[in-house]
Short mmCIF file of C-alpha atoms in Angstrom, two decimals:
data_model
loop_
_atom_site.label_atom_id
_atom_site.label_comp_id
_atom_site.label_asym_id
_atom_site.label_seq_id
_atom_site.Cartn_x
_atom_site.Cartn_y
_atom_site.Cartn_z
CA LYS A 1 6.22 -3.38 -7.78
CA ILE A 2 3.50 -5.84 -6.82
CA ASN A 3 3.81 -9.00 -8.88
CA TYR A 4 0.90 -10.89 -7.35
CA ILE A 5 -1.96 -9.99 -5.05
CA ALA A 6 -4.65 -12.40 -3.90
CA SER A 7 -8.18 -11.14 -4.53
CA HIS A 8 -9.23 -12.06 -0.97
CA SER A 9 -6.29 -10.34 0.75
CA ILE A 10 -6.45 -7.17 2.84
CA PHE A 11 -4.13 -5.48 0.36
CA TYR A 12 -6.54 -6.14 -2.52
CA ARG A 13 -9.40 -4.77 -0.41
CA LEU A 14 -7.26 -1.69 0.24
CA GLY A 15 -7.22 -1.12 -3.51
CA LEU A 16 -3.77 -2.39 -4.42
CA ARG A 17 -3.47 -4.26 -7.71
CA LYS A 18 -0.93 -6.33 -9.62
CA ARG A 19 1.81 -4.13 -11.14
CA ASP A 20 1.17 -1.25 -8.70
CA SER A 21 4.30 0.34 -7.28
CA ILE A 22 4.06 1.59 -3.69
CA MET A 23 5.96 4.84 -3.58
CA LYS A 24 5.05 6.20 -0.13
CA ALA A 25 3.02 5.41 2.96
CA ASP A 26 2.00 8.34 5.15
CA ASN A 27 4.43 10.54 3.17
CA LYS A 28 7.36 8.26 4.00
CA ASP A 29 9.43 7.37 0.93
CA PHE A 30 10.45 3.77 0.51
CA LYS A 31 14.04 3.31 -0.54
CA SER A 32 14.15 -0.49 -0.64
CA ILE A 33 11.81 -3.30 -1.58
CA THR A 34 11.58 -4.54 2.03
CA GLU A 35 10.44 -1.24 3.59
CA PRO A 36 6.76 -1.51 2.53
CA ILE A 37 6.62 -5.04 3.93
CA LYS A 38 7.94 -3.87 7.31
CA TYR A 39 5.52 -0.95 7.29
CA PHE A 40 2.49 -3.14 6.58
CA GLN A 41 3.39 -5.51 9.41
CA ASN A 42 2.31 -2.68 11.75
CA LEU A 43 -0.96 -2.07 9.93
CA LYS A 44 -3.02 -3.22 12.93
CA ASN A 45 -1.50 -0.40 15.02
CA LEU A 46 -2.50 2.38 12.61
CA LYS A 47 -5.60 4.56 12.84
CA GLN A 48 -5.22 6.00 9.35
CA LEU A 49 -3.16 5.28 6.28
CA SER A 50 -2.25 7.18 3.15
CA LEU A 51 -0.60 5.33 0.26
CA THR A 52 0.96 6.89 -2.80
CA ILE A 53 1.11 4.39 -5.63
CA LYS A 54 1.99 4.37 -9.29
CA ARG A 55 -0.48 2.50 -11.51
CA ASN A 56 -0.24 2.43 -15.29
CA GLY A 57 2.14 5.40 -15.23
CA GLN A 58 -0.18 7.55 -13.11
CA VAL A 59 0.45 8.50 -9.48
CA LYS A 60 -2.56 7.95 -7.20
CA GLU A 61 -3.12 8.56 -3.52
CA LEU A 62 -5.24 6.13 -1.52
CA LYS A 63 -6.46 7.23 1.91
CA TYR A 64 -7.99 5.09 4.65
CA GLU A 65 -9.31 5.32 8.18
CA ILE A 66 -8.77 2.13 10.17
CA TYR A 67 -11.23 1.16 12.92
#
């Protein structure tokens, strides 16, 4: 669960918000709290990204193309 997110950060611009829970990235389940952090460290190497999040009890999918 995201406890804080700066409004000028890349993650905020990606659509993530405080209290969101990241469930999956590119259909990969996260089993620990450190896995999303490791995944996002490679963000610059990705061409596309799909995030499954839980926000206010609802599951949402966010999709991106990275240039």
